Amino acid sequence: MVALARVPRPEPQDFAGDPQFAADALAGLKATPKRMPAKYFYDAEGSLLFEQITELPEYYPTRCEMKILRDHGKEIGKVIPEGAALIEFGSGSNKKVRILLKHAPKLAAYVPVDICAEMVEDEAKELETERPQLPVFPIVADICTRFALPDAAQTAPARVGFFPGSTIGNFESHEAAAFLRNAGEILGDGAVLIIGVDLIKAPEILNSAYNDKKGVTAKFNKNLLVRMNRVLGANFKLETFEHHAFYNRERNRIEMHLASLKRQKVRVAGETIDFRAGETIHTENSYKYSIESLNALAGGVGWTQIQAWTDPKNYFGVVAYRLGKR
Ligand code: AVJ
């Protein structure tokens, strides 16, 4: 007699390896409407998928930001004092800071901070071989937490934060304000912060940037389900969920969702989650700003604009701030 194959159900304590992910995922999936924090996109696979997104013809932000850094590198470099420590929030592949480094010689330290350990460690090693004179101190952390800087950065005469990629757009405005306040506290007196931000523009351009023809953004979105299946013993059937991304004009944001194509039950971290047909998990907001609206937000927590740069099409902005009033 053949025994029925029984797939053992992981018990909640099985998720001890990543209890925070288990708790956040369950809280989000039990909420109405369902949601997931966007930071969970960035496991090793998700970080690689995001790198692929940045090369898509439809995804203009990375190319625009790199163009600004190249075209205005000399001026941007002027806000970075000699001997400063450069701290990058959400460093990913380091490819943007490489442009900045050309115009910021003699740094006391470069501190890339990223939630993805594989990414931040591999890229730091690569950068160290490229630039043996640059002390690199990678940190694996959620950029919203009060992480500690290495001594070399703390004792440097100045600290400059670099927050590219419009990652600020993933925050609600109160979260963005909290991030900016926290960054100021980490960087300390005399801090400078260089922020990259995606600007408000025609909805067609925004919609196609998050609905690429190759389906890489859809794969990036669905990787959340893959990650829950692997790490939280979930049983999401990928083909029963669909990538939805659209520009919400009233709120100046792209919304990404995963829509269940049918009514179904899914097991996640030892619990059962019900989906109605068409019900979505809201996986990301990507807020778009004007330079003025970003200045207002940053100004509210003590940052004063030094200078702002945009690309010729005005798709993207890079803004330098210093801590303190005029
Ligand atoms: C990480 C903020 C740059 O909002 O554009 C890309 C992530 N999501 N495509 C963005 C993302 C879907 C992204 N940032």
JSON list of C-alpha atoms in Angstrom, two decimals, residues 127-239:
[
{"chain": "A", "resi": 127, "resn": "LEU", "atom": "CA", "xyz": [34.44, 48.67, -5.16]},
{"chain": "A", "resi": 128, "resn": "GLU", "atom": "CA", "xyz": [37.40, 48.00, -2.87]},
{"chain": "A", "resi": 129, "resn": "THR", "atom": "CA", "xyz": [39.29, 46.26, -5.66]},
{"chain": "A", "resi": 130, "resn": "GLU", "atom": "CA", "xyz": [38.47, 49.08, -8.05]},
{"chain": "A", "resi": 131, "resn": "ARG", "atom": "CA", "xyz": [39.52, 51.80, -5.58]},
{"chain": "A", "resi": 132, "resn": "PRO", "atom": "CA", "xyz": [42.08, 50.44, -3.10]},
{"chain": "A", "resi": 133, "resn": "GLN", "atom": "CA", "xyz": [42.50, 53.91, -1.52]},
{"chain": "A", "resi": 134, "resn": "LEU", "atom": "CA", "xyz": [38.80, 54.15, -0.58]},
{"chain": "A", "resi": 135, "resn": "PRO", "atom": "CA", "xyz": [37.87, 52.72, 2.84]},
{"chain": "A", "resi": 136, "resn": "VAL", "atom": "CA", "xyz": [34.53, 50.93, 2.35]},
{"chain": "A", "resi": 137, "resn": "PHE", "atom": "CA", "xyz": [32.40, 49.92, 5.34]},
{"chain": "A", "resi": 138, "resn": "PRO", "atom": "CA", "xyz": [29.27, 48.05, 4.19]},
{"chain": "A", "resi": 139, "resn": "ILE", "atom": "CA", "xyz": [26.32, 47.93, 6.61]},
{"chain": "A", "resi": 140, "resn": "VAL", "atom": "CA", "xyz": [23.38, 45.53, 6.35]},
{"chain": "A", "resi": 141, "resn": "ALA", "atom": "CA", "xyz": [20.42, 47.44, 7.78]},
{"chain": "A", "resi": 142, "resn": "ASP", "atom": "CA", "xyz": [16.92, 48.73, 7.19]},
{"chain": "A", "resi": 143, "resn": "ILE", "atom": "CA", "xyz": [17.67, 52.37, 6.28]},
{"chain": "A", "resi": 144, "resn": "CYS", "atom": "CA", "xyz": [14.79, 53.53, 8.49]},
{"chain": "A", "resi": 145, "resn": "THR", "atom": "CA", "xyz": [16.49, 52.26, 11.66]},
{"chain": "A", "resi": 146, "resn": "ARG", "atom": "CA", "xyz": [19.04, 54.12, 13.77]},
{"chain": "A", "resi": 147, "resn": "PHE", "atom": "CA", "xyz": [22.10, 52.14, 12.59]},
{"chain": "A", "resi": 148, "resn": "ALA", "atom": "CA", "xyz": [25.52, 53.08, 13.97]},
{"chain": "A", "resi": 149, "resn": "LEU", "atom": "CA", "xyz": [28.22, 54.53, 11.71]},
{"chain": "A", "resi": 150, "resn": "PRO", "atom": "CA", "xyz": [31.74, 53.09, 11.72]},
{"chain": "A", "resi": 151, "resn": "ASP", "atom": "CA", "xyz": [34.39, 55.12, 13.61]},
{"chain": "A", "resi": 152, "resn": "ALA", "atom": "CA", "xyz": [36.01, 56.33, 10.40]},
{"chain": "A", "resi": 153, "resn": "ALA", "atom": "CA", "xyz": [32.72, 57.96, 9.42]},
{"chain": "A", "resi": 154, "resn": "GLN", "atom": "CA", "xyz": [31.99, 59.29, 12.89]},
{"chain": "A", "resi": 155, "resn": "THR", "atom": "CA", "xyz": [35.39, 60.99, 13.24]},
{"chain": "A", "resi": 156, "resn": "ALA", "atom": "CA", "xyz": [35.41, 62.43, 9.71]},
{"chain": "A", "resi": 157, "resn": "PRO", "atom": "CA", "xyz": [35.09, 66.24, 9.59]},
{"chain": "A", "resi": 158, "resn": "ALA", "atom": "CA", "xyz": [31.75, 65.94, 7.74]},
{"chain": "A", "resi": 159, "resn": "ARG", "atom": "CA", "xyz": [29.14, 63.39, 6.76]},
{"chain": "A", "resi": 160, "resn": "VAL", "atom": "CA", "xyz": [27.28, 63.42, 3.46]},
{"chain": "A", "resi": 161, "resn": "GLY", "atom": "CA", "xyz": [24.25, 61.22, 2.90]},
{"chain": "A", "resi": 162, "resn": "PHE", "atom": "CA", "xyz": [23.37, 59.94, -0.57]},
{"chain": "A", "resi": 163, "resn": "PHE", "atom": "CA", "xyz": [19.81, 58.68, -1.09]},
{"chain": "A", "resi": 164, "resn": "PRO", "atom": "CA", "xyz": [19.37, 57.98, -4.80]},
{"chain": "A", "resi": 165, "resn": "GLY", "atom": "CA", "xyz": [16.85, 56.03, -6.85]},
{"chain": "A", "resi": 166, "resn": "SER", "atom": "CA", "xyz": [13.75, 57.82, -5.58]},
{"chain": "A", "resi": 167, "resn": "THR", "atom": "CA", "xyz": [13.56, 55.25, -2.79]},
{"chain": "A", "resi": 168, "resn": "ILE", "atom": "CA", "xyz": [12.02, 58.14, -0.84]},
{"chain": "A", "resi": 169, "resn": "GLY", "atom": "CA", "xyz": [9.00, 57.61, -3.10]},
{"chain": "A", "resi": 170, "resn": "ASN", "atom": "CA", "xyz": [8.32, 54.25, -1.46]},
{"chain": "A", "resi": 171, "resn": "PHE", "atom": "CA", "xyz": [7.48, 55.99, 1.83]},
{"chain": "A", "resi": 172, "resn": "GLU", "atom": "CA", "xyz": [4.23, 57.59, 2.92]},
{"chain": "A", "resi": 173, "resn": "SER", "atom": "CA", "xyz": [4.89, 61.28, 3.60]},
{"chain": "A", "resi": 174, "resn": "HIS", "atom": "CA", "xyz": [5.02, 60.79, 7.38]},
{"chain": "A", "resi": 175, "resn": "GLU", "atom": "CA", "xyz": [7.48, 57.92, 6.88]},
{"chain": "A", "resi": 176, "resn": "ALA", "atom": "CA", "xyz": [9.57, 60.04, 4.50]},
{"chain": "A", "resi": 177, "resn": "ALA", "atom": "CA", "xyz": [9.68, 62.82, 7.11]},
{"chain": "A", "resi": 178, "resn": "ALA", "atom": "CA", "xyz": [10.70, 60.29, 9.79]},
{"chain": "A", "resi": 179, "resn": "PHE", "atom": "CA", "xyz": [13.40, 58.91, 7.48]},
{"chain": "A", "resi": 180, "resn": "LEU", "atom": "CA", "xyz": [14.78, 62.40, 6.77]},
{"chain": "A", "resi": 181, "resn": "ARG", "atom": "CA", "xyz": [14.81, 63.26, 10.48]},
{"chain": "A", "resi": 182, "resn": "ASN", "atom": "CA", "xyz": [16.55, 59.97, 11.32]},
{"chain": "A", "resi": 183, "resn": "ALA", "atom": "CA", "xyz": [19.10, 60.50, 8.52]},
{"chain": "A", "resi": 184, "resn": "GLY", "atom": "CA", "xyz": [19.89, 63.93, 9.99]},
{"chain": "A", "resi": 185, "resn": "GLU", "atom": "CA", "xyz": [20.42, 62.38, 13.41]},
{"chain": "A", "resi": 186, "resn": "ILE", "atom": "CA", "xyz": [22.70, 59.67, 12.01]},
{"chain": "A", "resi": 187, "resn": "LEU", "atom": "CA", "xyz": [24.72, 62.13, 9.91]},
{"chain": "A", "resi": 188, "resn": "GLY", "atom": "CA", "xyz": [24.94, 64.75, 12.65]},
{"chain": "A", "resi": 189, "resn": "ASP", "atom": "CA", "xyz": [26.02, 68.40, 12.70]},
{"chain": "A", "resi": 190, "resn": "GLY", "atom": "CA", "xyz": [26.80, 69.99, 9.36]},
{"chain": "A", "resi": 191, "resn": "ALA", "atom": "CA", "xyz": [25.23, 67.10, 7.48]},
{"chain": "A", "resi": 192, "resn": "VAL", "atom": "CA", "xyz": [24.58, 67.24, 3.75]},
{"chain": "A", "resi": 193, "resn": "LEU", "atom": "CA", "xyz": [22.06, 64.99, 2.02]},
{"chain": "A", "resi": 194, "resn": "ILE", "atom": "CA", "xyz": [21.81, 64.35, -1.72]},
{"chain": "A", "resi": 195, "resn": "ILE", "atom": "CA", "xyz": [18.43, 62.90, -2.72]},
{"chain": "A", "resi": 196, "resn": "GLY", "atom": "CA", "xyz": [17.34, 61.48, -6.07]},
{"chain": "A", "resi": 197, "resn": "VAL", "atom": "CA", "xyz": [13.62, 61.86, -6.76]},
{"chain": "A", "resi": 198, "resn": "ASP", "atom": "CA", "xyz": [11.27, 60.82, -9.56]},
{"chain": "A", "resi": 199, "resn": "LEU", "atom": "CA", "xyz": [9.26, 63.83, -10.73]},
{"chain": "A", "resi": 200, "resn": "ILE", "atom": "CA", "xyz": [5.54, 64.12, -11.51]},
{"chain": "A", "resi": 201, "resn": "LYS", "atom": "CA", "xyz": [4.97, 63.64, -15.23]},
{"chain": "A", "resi": 202, "resn": "ALA", "atom": "CA", "xyz": [2.53, 62.39, -17.86]},
{"chain": "A", "resi": 203, "resn": "PRO", "atom": "CA", "xyz": [0.71, 59.26, -16.59]},
{"chain": "A", "resi": 204, "resn": "GLU", "atom": "CA", "xyz": [1.43, 57.32, -19.82]},
{"chain": "A", "resi": 205, "resn": "ILE", "atom": "CA", "xyz": [5.17, 57.54, -19.21]},
{"chain": "A", "resi": 206, "resn": "LEU", "atom": "CA", "xyz": [4.74, 56.46, -15.59]},
{"chain": "A", "resi": 207, "resn": "ASN", "atom": "CA", "xyz": [2.36, 53.62, -16.42]},
{"chain": "A", "resi": 208, "resn": "SER", "atom": "CA", "xyz": [4.66, 52.10, -19.03]},
{"chain": "A", "resi": 209, "resn": "ALA", "atom": "CA", "xyz": [7.67, 52.32, -16.68]},
{"chain": "A", "resi": 210, "resn": "TYR", "atom": "CA", "xyz": [5.89, 49.94, -14.28]},
{"chain": "A", "resi": 211, "resn": "ASN", "atom": "CA", "xyz": [4.29, 47.74, -16.95]},
{"chain": "A", "resi": 212, "resn": "ASP", "atom": "CA", "xyz": [7.24, 46.71, -19.08]},
{"chain": "A", "resi": 213, "resn": "LYS", "atom": "CA", "xyz": [6.74, 44.52, -22.12]},
{"chain": "A", "resi": 214, "resn": "LYS", "atom": "CA", "xyz": [9.19, 41.83, -20.98]},
{"chain": "A", "resi": 215, "resn": "GLY", "atom": "CA", "xyz": [7.32, 41.38, -17.71]},
{"chain": "A", "resi": 216, "resn": "VAL", "atom": "CA", "xyz": [10.34, 41.93, -15.48]},
{"chain": "A", "resi": 217, "resn": "THR", "atom": "CA", "xyz": [8.39, 44.25, -13.17]},
{"chain": "A", "resi": 218, "resn": "ALA", "atom": "CA", "xyz": [5.66, 41.60, -12.90]},
{"chain": "A", "resi": 219, "resn": "LYS", "atom": "CA", "xyz": [8.32, 39.03, -11.98]},
{"chain": "A", "resi": 220, "resn": "PHE", "atom": "CA", "xyz": [9.80, 41.44, -9.42]},
{"chain": "A", "resi": 221, "resn": "ASN", "atom": "CA", "xyz": [6.34, 41.93, -7.90]},
{"chain": "A", "resi": 222, "resn": "LYS", "atom": "CA", "xyz": [5.56, 38.19, -7.84]},
{"chain": "A", "resi": 223, "resn": "ASN", "atom": "CA", "xyz": [8.94, 37.46, -6.27]},
{"chain": "A", "resi": 224, "resn": "LEU", "atom": "CA", "xyz": [7.26, 38.50, -3.01]},
{"chain": "A", "resi": 225, "resn": "LEU", "atom": "CA", "xyz": [5.07, 35.39, -3.32]},
{"chain": "A", "resi": 226, "resn": "VAL", "atom": "CA", "xyz": [8.10, 33.26, -4.22]},
{"chain": "A", "resi": 227, "resn": "ARG", "atom": "CA", "xyz": [9.88, 34.57, -1.15]},
{"chain": "A", "resi": 228, "resn": "MET", "atom": "CA", "xyz": [6.90, 33.82, 1.12]},
{"chain": "A", "resi": 229, "resn": "ASN", "atom": "CA", "xyz": [6.67, 30.32, -0.36]},
{"chain": "A", "resi": 230, "resn": "ARG", "atom": "CA", "xyz": [10.35, 29.69, 0.36]},
{"chain": "A", "resi": 231, "resn": "VAL", "atom": "CA", "xyz": [10.86, 31.45, 3.69]},
{"chain": "A", "resi": 232, "resn": "LEU", "atom": "CA", "xyz": [7.39, 31.31, 5.26]},
{"chain": "A", "resi": 233, "resn": "GLY", "atom": "CA", "xyz": [6.27, 27.90, 4.00]},
{"chain": "A", "resi": 234, "resn": "ALA", "atom": "CA", "xyz": [3.49, 29.58, 2.02]},
{"chain": "A", "resi": 235, "resn": "ASN", "atom": "CA", "xyz": [1.72, 27.89, -0.90]},
{"chain": "A", "resi": 236, "resn": "PHE", "atom": "CA", "xyz": [0.92, 30.76, -3.26]},
{"chain": "A", "resi": 237, "resn": "LYS", "atom": "CA", "xyz": [0.25, 29.51, -6.80]},
{"chain": "A", "resi": 238, "resn": "LEU", "atom": "CA", "xyz": [2.00, 32.13, -8.90]},
{"chain": "A", "resi": 239, "resn": "GLU", "atom": "CA", "xyz": [-0.25, 31.66, -11.94]}
]
